[in-house]
């Protein structure tokens, strides 16, 4: 038996939606604003930044092993982030990388 | 992924450090929709990283980036030494800025076609719903004094990195779909007013609990006794279901859109919705502990990862020893625990254990639930979420981190975060234990058909229909 609804049915979607608002909102970052790239990694210091998520430290160890074996002039420093979501207020962490490092690898996000 | 993107932006923009941010190939699509991640040159490893051997991860480094097809190490070197091609940045999500029409109607059709439409649109939890016709929604709205257009709150929708806003009518529509009666609506509105989603866009398996206290429990026939957490009671079942439908319908909780939980959780069908057995409990009700009057009705929200049954009761050990043993294998990330116990347990603890209040027992648990330091720090999400607190020198985590591997620590160190709830029908002295955190309580009374302090003319506002009598 087919039942025919004679009344209108209301769409259950919410009244409004606004993107890029709330805790995950972020700025638009044009590519031009990325840092200048290095000419080479040879002789440079690369910070390997472990965010603490899902075995990240082991992945950073693997990169460190590869660079140590194949590009021994590259100095690596493994570093754990001091908070789960880094903010600009954590200047000591960023200043250390700026003072001692030329580039960074950071991850592994999930 | 957002944490990596945010840090990369700071390193690139503010400190001028070229950066290679990483996530795994499970999140290529998410990266493209993220306003932070989409603007930095993300690289990808195969998924997962966690649990892989050193040899496997060495293979990841020289193996293929699943996104670019290049060796991962080649992409790292190029990312840091060659200009980034803007075309390779992934951001593609459109801005959403809409003011929807909460009265938008679907044309009348057959029941079967409309049920299929709701399923196809992602507007169900997979179970059939009650179709929200105008007539049913209008009847539902008689359960509250609130204006249908009043904005109740907003929740975050992950894929647009934005917020959705919902009205009283939006809530009433979902209440109809869940199968609610008008007298349940104030509880559902209070839940919505707390602005927390029942189902989260996390790869982990979150779940939640709704606890109702106060007179409305009995007015609407909620079950706090035998089988309170079983699928036997309409109010418990549909109020909890309505909360999940908020995620389903408003936050587009479909796999690979906003649903990323690897295994998911069947607890989300009704979110452990129940009411406290205030009549059988020897202790003060949960809402009174949190500053509400006993005659005020409230809904309280709890969330976490782990929710476990006691397999049996405490026969060869004390209740306290048994519960400490249970929780010594569950790592809390912020010292939170929630124990839902049968009234028999509560009475034993009070009468034989000497715990005159919930607070006294919470304090005892906080000092006696212990686990070896290496077990605690070895849990992945403790390492991820709690280690930063220890690094910052925040106690007791800094001391916990200095402990020897086999030294016993007290991870449930804060009695204020150990929640005790009395539920059950006294057929067996059992309990359920979890690391759920208490997220807060909302007053239900302001959402009633006749709010507190307003006189009801016929004395029937907000009350359930009287039982039907048959010949």
PDB file of N, CA and C in Angstrom, chain B residues 65-146:
ATOM      1  N   UNK B  65      55.111   9.851  -2.179  1.00  0.00           N
ATOM      2  CA  UNK B  65      54.090  10.734  -1.606  1.00  0.00           C
ATOM      3  C   UNK B  65      52.791  10.407  -2.350  1.00  0.00           C
ATOM      4  N   UNK B  66      51.764   9.897  -1.650  1.00  0.00           N
ATOM      5  CA  UNK B  66      50.556   9.449  -2.353  1.00  0.00           C
ATOM      6  C   UNK B  66      49.857  10.566  -3.118  1.00  0.00           C
ATOM      7  N   UNK B  67      50.172  11.794  -2.797  1.00  0.00           N
ATOM      8  CA  UNK B  67      49.532  12.924  -3.480  1.00  0.00           C
ATOM      9  C   UNK B  67      50.287  13.317  -4.747  1.00  0.00           C
ATOM     10  N   UNK B  68      51.613  13.450  -4.633  1.00  0.00           N
ATOM     11  CA  UNK B  68      52.384  13.947  -5.777  1.00  0.00           C
ATOM     12  C   UNK B  68      52.965  12.826  -6.635  1.00  0.00           C
ATOM     13  N   UNK B  69      53.142  11.662  -6.046  1.00  0.00           N
ATOM     14  CA  UNK B  69      53.794  10.569  -6.765  1.00  0.00           C
ATOM     15  C   UNK B  69      55.307  10.610  -6.660  1.00  0.00           C
ATOM     16  N   UNK B  70      55.864  11.663  -6.085  1.00  0.00           N
ATOM     17  CA  UNK B  70      57.326  11.762  -5.920  1.00  0.00           C
ATOM     18  C   UNK B  70      57.759  11.069  -4.630  1.00  0.00           C
ATOM     19  N   UNK B  71      59.047  10.720  -4.534  1.00  0.00           N
ATOM     20  CA  UNK B  71      59.531  10.241  -3.237  1.00  0.00           C
ATOM     21  C   UNK B  71      59.311  11.316  -2.165  1.00  0.00           C
ATOM     22  N   UNK B  72      58.901  10.892  -0.983  1.00  0.00           N
ATOM     23  CA  UNK B  72      58.596  11.841   0.092  1.00  0.00           C
ATOM     24  C   UNK B  72      59.813  12.711   0.398  1.00  0.00           C
ATOM     25  N   UNK B  73      61.007  12.099   0.472  1.00  0.00           N
ATOM     26  CA  UNK B  73      62.194  12.888   0.826  1.00  0.00           C
ATOM     27  C   UNK B  73      62.507  13.918  -0.261  1.00  0.00           C
ATOM     28  N   UNK B  74      62.234  13.574  -1.510  1.00  0.00           N
ATOM     29  CA  UNK B  74      62.447  14.541  -2.598  1.00  0.00           C
ATOM     30  C   UNK B  74      61.509  15.733  -2.433  1.00  0.00           C
ATOM     31  N   UNK B  75      60.249  15.441  -2.068  1.00  0.00           N
ATOM     32  CA  UNK B  75      59.293  16.532  -1.860  1.00  0.00           C
ATOM     33  C   UNK B  75      59.691  17.414  -0.683  1.00  0.00           C
ATOM     34  N   UNK B  76      60.247  16.808   0.365  1.00  0.00           N
ATOM     35  CA  UNK B  76      60.693  17.619   1.509  1.00  0.00           C
ATOM     36  C   UNK B  76      61.781  18.583   1.058  1.00  0.00           C
ATOM     37  N   UNK B  77      62.780  18.045   0.366  1.00  0.00           N
ATOM     38  CA  UNK B  77      63.919  18.878  -0.052  1.00  0.00           C
ATOM     39  C   UNK B  77      63.444  19.984  -0.997  1.00  0.00           C
ATOM     40  N   UNK B  78      62.588  19.620  -1.947  1.00  0.00           N
ATOM     41  CA  UNK B  78      62.107  20.630  -2.903  1.00  0.00           C
ATOM     42  C   UNK B  78      61.213  21.663  -2.223  1.00  0.00           C
ATOM     43  N   UNK B  79      60.421  21.193  -1.264  1.00  0.00           N
ATOM     44  CA  UNK B  79      59.527  22.109  -0.553  1.00  0.00           C
ATOM     45  C   UNK B  79      60.318  23.194   0.181  1.00  0.00           C
ATOM     46  N   UNK B  80      61.504  22.828   0.651  1.00  0.00           N
ATOM     47  CA  UNK B  80      62.305  23.766   1.443  1.00  0.00           C
ATOM     48  C   UNK B  80      63.285  24.573   0.596  1.00  0.00           C
ATOM     49  N   UNK B  81      63.506  24.147  -0.650  1.00  0.00           N
ATOM     50  CA  UNK B  81      64.547  24.799  -1.448  1.00  0.00           C
ATOM     51  C   UNK B  81      64.057  25.365  -2.773  1.00  0.00           C
ATOM     52  N   UNK B  82      62.815  25.132  -3.139  1.00  0.00           N
ATOM     53  CA  UNK B  82      62.317  25.673  -4.409  1.00  0.00           C
ATOM     54  C   UNK B  82      61.056  26.476  -4.151  1.00  0.00           C
ATOM     55  N   UNK B  83      60.838  27.521  -4.924  1.00  0.00           N
ATOM     56  CA  UNK B  83      59.621  28.317  -4.725  1.00  0.00           C
ATOM     57  C   UNK B  83      58.378  27.443  -4.816  1.00  0.00           C
ATOM     58  N   UNK B  84      57.429  27.729  -3.955  1.00  0.00           N
ATOM     59  CA  UNK B  84      56.190  26.950  -3.934  1.00  0.00           C
ATOM     60  C   UNK B  84      55.272  27.440  -5.050  1.00  0.00           C
ATOM     61  N   UNK B  85      54.833  26.500  -5.857  1.00  0.00           N
ATOM     62  CA  UNK B  85      53.915  26.831  -6.941  1.00  0.00           C
ATOM     63  C   UNK B  85      52.517  27.066  -6.347  1.00  0.00           C
ATOM     64  N   UNK B  86      52.001  28.294  -6.477  1.00  0.00           N
ATOM     65  CA  UNK B  86      50.680  28.563  -5.897  1.00  0.00           C
ATOM     66  C   UNK B  86      49.610  27.599  -6.392  1.00  0.00           C
ATOM     67  N   UNK B  87      49.799  27.101  -7.607  1.00  0.00           N
ATOM     68  CA  UNK B  87      48.789  26.189  -8.155  1.00  0.00           C
ATOM     69  C   UNK B  87      48.731  24.884  -7.368  1.00  0.00           C
ATOM     70  N   UNK B  88      49.825  24.584  -6.667  1.00  0.00           N
ATOM     71  CA  UNK B  88      49.844  23.327  -5.914  1.00  0.00           C
ATOM     72  C   UNK B  88      49.225  23.455  -4.523  1.00  0.00           C
ATOM     73  N   UNK B  89      48.982  24.680  -4.116  1.00  0.00           N
ATOM     74  CA  UNK B  89      48.301  24.842  -2.835  1.00  0.00           C
ATOM     75  C   UNK B  89      46.858  24.414  -3.030  1.00  0.00           C
ATOM     76  N   UNK B  90      46.320  23.801  -1.997  1.00  0.00           N
ATOM     77  CA  UNK B  90      45.123  23.009  -2.246  1.00  0.00           C
ATOM     78  C   UNK B  90      43.790  23.697  -1.979  1.00  0.00           C
ATOM     79  N   UNK B  91      43.803  24.853  -1.372  1.00  0.00           N
ATOM     80  CA  UNK B  91      42.526  25.349  -0.887  1.00  0.00           C
ATOM     81  C   UNK B  91      41.513  25.532  -2.010  1.00  0.00           C
ATOM     82  N   UNK B  92      40.363  24.944  -1.831  1.00  0.00           N
ATOM     83  CA  UNK B  92      39.348  25.042  -2.886  1.00  0.00           C
ATOM     84  C   UNK B  92      37.942  25.244  -2.327  1.00  0.00           C
ATOM     85  N   UNK B  93      37.812  25.245  -0.995  1.00  0.00           N
ATOM     86  CA  UNK B  93      36.460  25.322  -0.430  1.00  0.00           C
ATOM     87  C   UNK B  93      35.837  26.686  -0.700  1.00  0.00           C
ATOM     88  N   UNK B  94      34.581  26.658  -1.006  1.00  0.00           N
ATOM     89  CA  UNK B  94      33.860  27.908  -1.229  1.00  0.00           C
ATOM     90  C   UNK B  94      33.426  28.472   0.116  1.00  0.00           C
ATOM     91  N   UNK B  95      33.379  29.787   0.193  1.00  0.00           N
ATOM     92  CA  UNK B  95      32.839  30.414   1.391  1.00  0.00           C
ATOM     93  C   UNK B  95      31.340  30.127   1.463  1.00  0.00           C
ATOM     94  N   UNK B  96      30.888  29.891   2.642  1.00  0.00           N
ATOM     95  CA  UNK B  96      29.463  29.679   2.853  1.00  0.00           C
ATOM     96  C   UNK B  96      28.945  30.809   3.723  1.00  0.00           C
ATOM     97  N   UNK B  97      27.983  31.480   3.261  1.00  0.00           N
ATOM     98  CA  UNK B  97      27.367  32.560   4.040  1.00  0.00           C
ATOM     99  C   UNK B  97      25.907  32.546   3.660  1.00  0.00           C
ATOM    100  N   UNK B  98      25.129  31.760   4.370  1.00  0.00           N
ATOM    101  CA  UNK B  98      23.738  31.632   3.957  1.00  0.00           C
ATOM    102  C   UNK B  98      22.812  31.921   5.116  1.00  0.00           C
ATOM    103  N   UNK B  99      21.679  32.395   4.777  1.00  0.00           N
ATOM    104  CA  UNK B  99      20.618  32.569   5.747  1.00  0.00           C
ATOM    105  C   UNK B  99      19.466  31.741   5.215  1.00  0.00           C
ATOM    106  N   UNK B 100      19.427  30.519   5.655  1.00  0.00           N
ATOM    107  CA  UNK B 100      18.451  29.593   5.100  1.00  0.00           C
ATOM    108  C   UNK B 100      17.028  29.953   5.517  1.00  0.00           C
ATOM    109  N   UNK B 101      16.097  29.354   4.847  1.00  0.00           N
ATOM    110  CA  UNK B 101      14.687  29.550   5.166  1.00  0.00           C
ATOM    111  C   UNK B 101      14.243  28.365   6.007  1.00  0.00           C
ATOM    112  N   UNK B 102      14.040  28.619   7.291  1.00  0.00           N
ATOM    113  CA  UNK B 102      13.720  27.503   8.171  1.00  0.00           C
ATOM    114  C   UNK B 102      12.340  26.923   7.885  1.00  0.00           C
ATOM    115  N   UNK B 103      11.582  27.601   7.051  1.00  0.00           N
ATOM    116  CA  UNK B 103      10.274  27.065   6.708  1.00  0.00           C
ATOM    117  C   UNK B 103      10.251  26.399   5.351  1.00  0.00           C
ATOM    118  N   UNK B 104      11.449  26.133   4.781  1.00  0.00           N
ATOM    119  CA  UNK B 104      11.465  25.591   3.420  1.00  0.00           C
ATOM    120  C   UNK B 104      10.828  24.199   3.406  1.00  0.00           C
ATOM    121  N   UNK B 105       9.904  24.035   2.470  1.00  0.00           N
ATOM    122  CA  UNK B 105       9.095  22.816   2.449  1.00  0.00           C
ATOM    123  C   UNK B 105       9.490  21.904   1.300  1.00  0.00           C
ATOM    124  N   UNK B 106       9.258  20.653   1.526  1.00  0.00           N
ATOM    125  CA  UNK B 106       9.365  19.675   0.459  1.00  0.00           C
ATOM    126  C   UNK B 106       7.950  19.338   0.023  1.00  0.00           C
ATOM    127  N   UNK B 107       7.786  19.115  -1.249  1.00  0.00           N
ATOM    128  CA  UNK B 107       6.447  18.841  -1.769  1.00  0.00           C
ATOM    129  C   UNK B 107       5.916  17.531  -1.200  1.00  0.00           C
ATOM    130  N   UNK B 108       4.604  17.461  -1.014  1.00  0.00           N
ATOM    131  CA  UNK B 108       4.019  16.187  -0.583  1.00  0.00           C
ATOM    132  C   UNK B 108       4.391  15.072  -1.557  1.00  0.00           C
ATOM    133  N   UNK B 109       4.626  13.909  -1.014  1.00  0.00           N
ATOM    134  CA  UNK B 109       5.005  12.761  -1.846  1.00  0.00           C
ATOM    135  C   UNK B 109       4.593  11.507  -1.089  1.00  0.00           C
ATOM    136  N   UNK B 110       4.995  10.365  -1.597  1.00  0.00           N
ATOM    137  CA  UNK B 110       4.671   9.148  -0.856  1.00  0.00           C
ATOM    138  C   UNK B 110       5.605   9.031   0.345  1.00  0.00           C
ATOM    139  N   UNK B 111       5.134   8.335   1.349  1.00  0.00           N
ATOM    140  CA  UNK B 111       5.944   8.080   2.548  1.00  0.00           C
ATOM    141  C   UNK B 111       7.283   7.445   2.158  1.00  0.00           C
ATOM    142  N   UNK B 112       7.229   6.457   1.242  1.00  0.00           N
ATOM    143  CA  UNK B 112       8.444   5.748   0.854  1.00  0.00           C
ATOM    144  C   UNK B 112       9.436   6.695   0.168  1.00  0.00           C
ATOM    145  N   UNK B 113       8.929   7.511  -0.741  1.00  0.00           N
ATOM    146  CA  UNK B 113       9.827   8.424  -1.458  1.00  0.00           C
ATOM    147  C   UNK B 113      10.463   9.446  -0.527  1.00  0.00           C
ATOM    148  N   UNK B 114       9.662   9.939   0.405  1.00  0.00           N
ATOM    149  CA  UNK B 114      10.206  10.951   1.318  1.00  0.00           C
ATOM    150  C   UNK B 114      11.204  10.330   2.295  1.00  0.00           C
ATOM    151  N   UNK B 115      10.926   9.122   2.768  1.00  0.00           N
ATOM    152  CA  UNK B 115      11.903   8.443   3.637  1.00  0.00           C
ATOM    153  C   UNK B 115      13.221   8.258   2.879  1.00  0.00           C
ATOM    154  N   UNK B 116      13.121   7.870   1.603  1.00  0.00           N
ATOM    155  CA  UNK B 116      14.332   7.667   0.801  1.00  0.00           C
ATOM    156  C   UNK B 116      15.053   9.001   0.583  1.00  0.00           C
ATOM    157  N   UNK B 117      14.284  10.062   0.344  1.00  0.00           N
ATOM    158  CA  UNK B 117      14.882  11.388   0.158  1.00  0.00           C
ATOM    159  C   UNK B 117      15.674  11.794   1.406  1.00  0.00           C
ATOM    160  N   UNK B 118      15.076  11.595   2.568  1.00  0.00           N
ATOM    161  CA  UNK B 118      15.764  11.961   3.811  1.00  0.00           C
ATOM    162  C   UNK B 118      17.042  11.131   3.980  1.00  0.00           C
ATOM    163  N   UNK B 119      16.950   9.862   3.615  1.00  0.00           N
ATOM    164  CA  UNK B 119      18.145   9.017   3.728  1.00  0.00           C
ATOM    165  C   UNK B 119      19.213   9.492   2.740  1.00  0.00           C
ATOM    166  N   UNK B 120      18.809   9.758   1.506  1.00  0.00           N
ATOM    167  CA  UNK B 120      19.768  10.182   0.477  1.00  0.00           C
ATOM    168  C   UNK B 120      20.424  11.525   0.824  1.00  0.00           C
ATOM    169  N   UNK B 121      19.677  12.385   1.457  1.00  0.00           N
ATOM    170  CA  UNK B 121      20.215  13.703   1.829  1.00  0.00           C
ATOM    171  C   UNK B 121      21.114  13.634   3.073  1.00  0.00           C
ATOM    172  N   UNK B 122      21.145  12.489   3.709  1.00  0.00           N
ATOM    173  CA  UNK B 122      21.921  12.386   4.947  1.00  0.00           C
ATOM    174  C   UNK B 122      21.177  12.956   6.130  1.00  0.00           C
ATOM    175  N   UNK B 123      19.867  12.942   6.078  1.00  0.00           N
ATOM    176  CA  UNK B 123      19.060  13.524   7.151  1.00  0.00           C
ATOM    177  C   UNK B 123      18.492  12.454   8.083  1.00  0.00           C
ATOM    178  N   UNK B 124      19.146  11.329   8.211  1.00  0.00           N
ATOM    179  CA  UNK B 124      18.712  10.336   9.201  1.00  0.00           C
ATOM    180  C   UNK B 124      19.950   9.708   9.822  1.00  0.00           C
ATOM    181  N   UNK B 125      19.735   9.014  10.945  1.00  0.00           N
ATOM    182  CA  UNK B 125      20.805   8.232  11.557  1.00  0.00           C
ATOM    183  C   UNK B 125      20.826   6.819  10.977  1.00  0.00           C
ATOM    184  N   UNK B 126      20.125   6.620   9.881  1.00  0.00           N
ATOM    185  CA  UNK B 126      20.048   5.306   9.250  1.00  0.00           C
ATOM    186  C   UNK B 126      18.761   4.590   9.591  1.00  0.00           C
ATOM    187  N   UNK B 127      18.135   4.988  10.685  1.00  0.00           N
ATOM    188  CA  UNK B 127      16.833   4.425  11.052  1.00  0.00           C
ATOM    189  C   UNK B 127      15.731   5.258  10.388  1.00  0.00           C
ATOM    190  N   UNK B 128      14.562   4.682  10.176  1.00  0.00           N
ATOM    191  CA  UNK B 128      13.450   5.499   9.660  1.00  0.00           C
ATOM    192  C   UNK B 128      13.161   6.642  10.615  1.00  0.00           C
ATOM    193  N   UNK B 129      12.725   7.751  10.048  1.00  0.00           N
ATOM    194  CA  UNK B 129      12.376   8.898  10.891  1.00  0.00           C
ATOM    195  C   UNK B 129      10.877   9.186  10.750  1.00  0.00           C
ATOM    196  N   UNK B 130      10.353   9.959  11.665  1.00  0.00           N
ATOM    197  CA  UNK B 130       8.986  10.462  11.529  1.00  0.00           C
ATOM    198  C   UNK B 130       9.087  11.703  10.648  1.00  0.00           C
ATOM    199  N   UNK B 131       8.389  11.690   9.537  1.00  0.00           N
ATOM    200  CA  UNK B 131       8.519  12.816   8.608  1.00  0.00           C
ATOM    201  C   UNK B 131       7.974  14.097   9.237  1.00  0.00           C
ATOM    202  N   UNK B 132       8.759  15.170   9.193  1.00  0.00           N
ATOM    203  CA  UNK B 132       8.353  16.402   9.891  1.00  0.00           C
ATOM    204  C   UNK B 132       7.385  17.238   9.066  1.00  0.00           C
ATOM    205  N   UNK B 133       6.146  16.822   9.052  1.00  0.00           N
ATOM    206  CA  UNK B 133       5.135  17.606   8.333  1.00  0.00           C
ATOM    207  C   UNK B 133       4.857  18.891   9.109  1.00  0.00           C
ATOM    208  N   UNK B 134       4.296  19.856   8.385  1.00  0.00           N
ATOM    209  CA  UNK B 134       3.942  21.126   9.041  1.00  0.00           C
ATOM    210  C   UNK B 134       3.078  20.893  10.272  1.00  0.00           C
ATOM    211  N   UNK B 135       2.098  20.013  10.100  1.00  0.00           N
ATOM    212  CA  UNK B 135       1.162  19.767  11.195  1.00  0.00           C
ATOM    213  C   UNK B 135       1.890  19.191  12.410  1.00  0.00           C
ATOM    214  N   UNK B 136       2.774  18.251  12.175  1.00  0.00           N
ATOM    215  CA  UNK B 136       3.495  17.621  13.297  1.00  0.00           C
ATOM    216  C   UNK B 136       4.447  18.617  13.963  1.00  0.00           C
ATOM    217  N   UNK B 137       5.100  19.431  13.144  1.00  0.00           N
ATOM    218  CA  UNK B 137       6.046  20.401  13.722  1.00  0.00           C
ATOM    219  C   UNK B 137       5.288  21.448  14.526  1.00  0.00           C
ATOM    220  N   UNK B 138       4.140  21.892  14.009  1.00  0.00           N
ATOM    221  CA  UNK B 138       3.343  22.868  14.759  1.00  0.00           C
ATOM    222  C   UNK B 138       2.864  22.283  16.083  1.00  0.00           C
ATOM    223  N   UNK B 139       2.499  21.013  16.063  1.00  0.00           N
ATOM    224  CA  UNK B 139       2.075  20.370  17.308  1.00  0.00           C
ATOM    225  C   UNK B 139       3.267  20.271  18.270  1.00  0.00           C
ATOM    226  N   UNK B 140       4.415  19.944  17.726  1.00  0.00           N
ATOM    227  CA  UNK B 140       5.623  19.850  18.567  1.00  0.00           C
ATOM    228  C   UNK B 140       5.914  21.188  19.240  1.00  0.00           C
ATOM    229  N   UNK B 141       5.695  22.266  18.506  1.00  0.00           N
ATOM    230  CA  UNK B 141       6.008  23.602  19.045  1.00  0.00           C
ATOM    231  C   UNK B 141       5.099  23.994  20.210  1.00  0.00           C
ATOM    232  N   UNK B 142       3.987  23.272  20.387  1.00  0.00           N
ATOM    233  CA  UNK B 142       3.151  23.570  21.567  1.00  0.00           C
ATOM    234  C   UNK B 142       3.847  23.128  22.853  1.00  0.00           C
ATOM    235  N   UNK B 143       4.942  22.390  22.725  1.00  0.00           N
ATOM    236  CA  UNK B 143       5.673  21.934  23.908  1.00  0.00           C
ATOM    237  C   UNK B 143       6.570  22.984  24.523  1.00  0.00           C
ATOM    238  N   UNK B 144       6.664  24.159  23.890  1.00  0.00           N
ATOM    239  CA  UNK B 144       7.524  25.214  24.431  1.00  0.00           C
ATOM    240  C   UNK B 144       6.842  26.567  24.337  1.00  0.00           C
ATOM    241  N   UNK B 145       7.266  27.470  25.214  1.00  0.00           N
ATOM    242  CA  UNK B 145       6.766  28.841  25.148  1.00  0.00           C
ATOM    243  C   UNK B 145       7.626  29.683  24.213  1.00  0.00           C
ATOM    244  N   UNK B 146       8.716  29.135  23.725  1.00  0.00           N
ATOM    245  CA  UNK B 146       9.664  29.921  22.940  1.00  0.00           C
ATOM    246  C   UNK B 146       9.118  30.205  21.544  1.00  0.00           C
TER     247      UNK B 146
END
